[in-house]
Amino acid sequence: MTESSSEVDVVIVGAGFAGMYELVRMRRAGFSAIVLETADDVGGTWYWNRYPGARCDILSVDYSYSWDPDLQQEWTWSERYAAQPEILRYAQFVADKHDLRRDVRFNTRVTSAEWNDDTHRWVIHTDTGDDLTCRHYIMATGCLSMPKVPDIEGTDRFGGEVYFTSTWPHDGVDFTGKRVAVIGTGSSAVQSIPLIAAEADQLTVFQRTPNFSIPARNGPISDERLAPFLADPDAYRDEARRSAAGVPRETPLEGALMVSDEERTARYEAMWEAGELLGITGTFNDTLANAESNDTLRDFIHGKIRSIVKDPEVAEALCPTNHYVGTKRACLDTNYYETYNLPHVRLVDLRKDPISTITETGVDTESESFEFDAIVFATGFDAMTGAIVGVDITGRDGLTLKEKWAEGPVTYLGLMTAGFPNLFMITGPGSPSVLSNMMVSIEQHVDWIADALVHLRENDLDTIEPTELAETRWVQHSNEFADLTLMPTANSWYMGVNVPGKPQVFLPYPGGVGRYRVTCDEVVERDYLGFALDGPSGRIVNDGIIRELAPDVQVMLETMAEMGLPPIETMGVDGAREFMTASGAMMPPGPDVGEIVDGTLPGADGTPLEYRLFRPPTDGPHPIAVYFHGGGWVLGSATSDDPLCRYLCVHSNSIIVSVNYRHAPEARFPAAADDGLAAATWIADHGEELGGIPGQVAVAGWSAGANVAAVTAQQAKLAGGPAISGQVLLCPVTDGTTERPSHTENADGYGLTMAVMNWFWDHYCDRDDRADPKASPLLGDLTGLPPALVITCQFDPLRDEGDAYAAALADAGVSVQHLQCPGQTHTAVPAVGAMITSEYARAAMADALRSYLRTAANA
Ligand code: N01
């Protein structure tokens, strides 16, 4: 491409690692492409960030391209974490090797860009006055490339030397003999402070928020650490692509509180010795999700800081206390904490003594004046969105990106945004980006975009653009993932909090690079689901939602799929029961209750039925709910739904009596149904003896247990007792026919399968009996039944029969609350403490019980 060309297939903005590889892929695919770059050479972030100590914080062996296999042999990193000059040389080496510079216009900044909907082209304006027209416009502008505008009063006034870590002078700075201030204590400051201290006469660090840092233990990489890569580079790279953060690592199986104190400390010590960023929060599987677990790590790092820093007051100031480890990007350092033991280094804690202004000669805090020869601003970036909205981008119908993103970025997959056809972002907001090894995420996006452009060309299409539904739901999905973690709790640049006035939303996608890659691939496999494609061959709008499952449910299903368990119906009855007991034992136990009492009560035929009573920790007597467990009338026991029973007990302030009704195949229909009524009658009659309020009970159950509960309510009405004050039916079986859409749509892949459901039915009930309302309560007389809460889940084969029951109850004049749970599965709601996104459904169950069992104590 020559300097004078003004029409190209593709304009790429930025000649960092993303733009360079995108150019390679465009050339290989036969597109004309030009890269516009503000700097006078390649390198992107590694061109600009030349401050002393700047180096990567992902091992260089991982933080390097994988797309050129020869490059892996031709380039050897000198250290575990290469310094900026070496990384820049690497970028230059790649540019030389692939003759990239001939398609890069350096010293050229894009100022604005407009979409022309008639020509289906972007017009790109630059500060050199040259305009370009292109079909596709790719922002490879980096996530941390737009320095934050200093927001400290008087910044322009200072008469001494001023430096920004993000745009450091190319010929370096000599601080010898100088009094230097560093403002900020993020990664840039943590890396540069020890080296500035080594030169300066005096160094004063102004710290607003301390950060967590561990020693990088830099130096040559050990043979042991390198061995897996050398043994099979392709397999190693592949593992990186499928991993959580773009670096092959073993996934921890345990939470921090699951091991002894000694074991936990030993693992943290190993992490501290290993010096790898991903190890910090990767030692246990719940560090970023569980505050108590995170506290153990926080305490450990605090202990390390206190052991290194001699002045106890300085040590305390350096201990981060206002955020959880990993919720702000942690740092890798070389002698950072040790630097504060040097006599000429001082830490000013701005939380105690804030900066009031920068003066002509230094910095004034509220209580002190400081004089400096130089001030270094290590104050960070307008991350993830700054460089994108920094260009005036106008899409269809005059809409600007800045306007569209006024409340926060809206993207589909972090790749594109509706209203801006053919505008791509590499590692944009809504993709794993800064939470991952950027090289892996860059390569994945570049490949995806290149493949999409080839797809358009091959199908005689001009444009690609996400639908509004797809992007809205992607943002929601990403936020739901973030809300499962502690990440949104910190005032971090991940949340946009560091830039005054910036909308506060969690910017990257926190679901991990492996899962994200699968999602992006699936979008393509499903014919670009969530995109509208247009061109001479026609317009195809494939509207839809790529991830409808709640994120924790998705993770649970993925984990189960990875375990490769045999289907329950192939295990035999005994095997299935053992399996259910074993899997129940792995679940969190649920909240503490006041008391648990195990006993027996007589079943319908006099058989003693085991029960477990859960008593609230509050003063009684309490009202009573009878609970029937799930398990297809075949599996389960009085204790198998313990966590849910505990939850309902505590949150409804009621006694819950979980009853082990007789099971099939030993006792087939109508044994379970008859036992339900017998148990409810006995419990209502023996309420006082059980320490509760006698006379009336509510019934509750899950799945087949909800079937028993619903049947019990009907039978009690027909029998004239006991008095049932309400029924809570979670994913109930209501109908022996299995021909509703949800039976087919959700037949497999969502926990409860139709295969096992049919197996349950066959064990429980002959076909002819299934029309009996004691098996199919939907077929019963529903008038005059007690109020009901019916909960159904979107991805449950039983969804439609539960929905039908709620509708039929309402038609029969019963007071019914119907809660339909999007994104949830049959097994999600009972998983107390494990499935967070279904908490509202459990709360609704408890609230319903409380209202059915309203007493003076519960009012
Ligand atoms: O920026 P930061 P950074 N008054 O935003 C403080 C990547 N990176 O350039 O936290 C006083 O982290 C601010 O205080 P607070 C890496 O992803 C990687 O250091 O807002 N202080 C904070 O201490 C990293 O996370 C490497 O209270 C003010 C600091 O300035 C990201 O880039 C190396 C202030 C800014 O820290 C950004 O790191 C370097 C004010 N008005 C960077 N305004 C590698 O190792 C801001 N601060 C690869």
PDB file of N, CA, C and O in Angstrom, residues 112 217 272 274 279 304 327 418 512 612 702 743:
ATOM      1  N   SER A 112     -10.991  11.473  13.544  1.00  0.00           N
ATOM      2  CA  SER A 112     -12.418  11.143  13.522  1.00  0.00           C
ATOM      3  C   SER A 112     -12.686  10.117  12.424  1.00  0.00           C
ATOM      4  O   SER A 112     -11.846   9.893  11.556  1.00  0.00           O
ATOM      5  N   ARG A 217      10.781 -11.887  41.364  1.00  0.00           N
ATOM      6  CA  ARG A 217      11.884 -12.859  41.305  1.00  0.00           C
ATOM      7  C   ARG A 217      12.378 -12.977  39.862  1.00  0.00           C
ATOM      8  O   ARG A 217      12.451 -14.055  39.276  1.00  0.00           O
ATOM      9  N   TRP A 272       4.247 -16.825  46.931  1.00  0.00           N
ATOM     10  CA  TRP A 272       5.146 -15.678  47.150  1.00  0.00           C
ATOM     11  C   TRP A 272       6.519 -15.970  46.537  1.00  0.00           C
ATOM     12  O   TRP A 272       7.148 -15.098  45.946  1.00  0.00           O
ATOM     13  N   ALA A 274       7.065 -18.108  44.041  1.00  0.00           N
ATOM     14  CA  ALA A 274       6.987 -18.331  42.589  1.00  0.00           C
ATOM     15  C   ALA A 274       7.006 -17.025  41.803  1.00  0.00           C
ATOM     16  O   ALA A 274       7.500 -16.965  40.677  1.00  0.00           O
ATOM     17  N   GLY A 279      -0.628 -16.458  39.926  1.00  0.00           N
ATOM     18  CA  GLY A 279      -0.566 -17.321  41.106  1.00  0.00           C
ATOM     19  C   GLY A 279      -1.188 -16.658  42.321  1.00  0.00           C
ATOM     20  O   GLY A 279      -1.654 -17.334  43.246  1.00  0.00           O
ATOM     21  N   LYS A 304       3.690 -10.159  55.128  1.00  0.00           N
ATOM     22  CA  LYS A 304       4.934 -10.026  54.370  1.00  0.00           C
ATOM     23  C   LYS A 304       5.402  -8.568  54.354  1.00  0.00           C
ATOM     24  O   LYS A 304       6.583  -8.276  54.541  1.00  0.00           O
ATOM     25  N   THR A 327      -8.823  -7.511  43.180  1.00  0.00           N
ATOM     26  CA  THR A 327      -9.933  -6.716  42.655  1.00  0.00           C
ATOM     27  C   THR A 327      -9.418  -5.434  42.011  1.00  0.00           C
ATOM     28  O   THR A 327     -10.137  -4.783  41.258  1.00  0.00           O
ATOM     29  N   ALA A 418     -23.569  -2.198  18.123  1.00  0.00           N
ATOM     30  CA  ALA A 418     -24.650  -1.952  17.148  1.00  0.00           C
ATOM     31  C   ALA A 418     -24.697  -0.480  16.756  1.00  0.00           C
ATOM     32  O   ALA A 418     -24.457   0.407  17.575  1.00  0.00           O
ATOM     33  N   GLY A 512     -13.295 -15.598  31.684  1.00  0.00           N
ATOM     34  CA  GLY A 512     -12.100 -16.374  31.324  1.00  0.00           C
ATOM     35  C   GLY A 512     -11.932 -16.525  29.819  1.00  0.00           C
ATOM     36  O   GLY A 512     -12.906 -16.552  29.066  1.00  0.00           O
ATOM     37  N   ARG A 612     -36.343 -35.287  59.181  1.00  0.00           N
ATOM     38  CA  ARG A 612     -35.362 -34.392  59.821  1.00  0.00           C
ATOM     39  C   ARG A 612     -36.047 -33.054  60.045  1.00  0.00           C
ATOM     40  O   ARG A 612     -36.616 -32.486  59.114  1.00  0.00           O
ATOM     41  N   TRP A 702     -39.466 -29.893  46.068  1.00  0.00           N
ATOM     42  CA  TRP A 702     -38.723 -29.629  44.832  1.00  0.00           C
ATOM     43  C   TRP A 702     -38.889 -30.841  43.904  1.00  0.00           C
ATOM     44  O   TRP A 702     -38.751 -31.982  44.353  1.00  0.00           O
ATOM     45  N   HIS A 743     -39.988 -30.200  27.277  1.00  0.00           N
ATOM     46  CA  HIS A 743     -39.506 -31.584  27.368  1.00  0.00           C
ATOM     47  C   HIS A 743     -38.534 -31.876  26.231  1.00  0.00           C
ATOM     48  O   HIS A 743     -37.589 -32.644  26.399  1.00  0.00           O
TER      49      HIS A 743
END
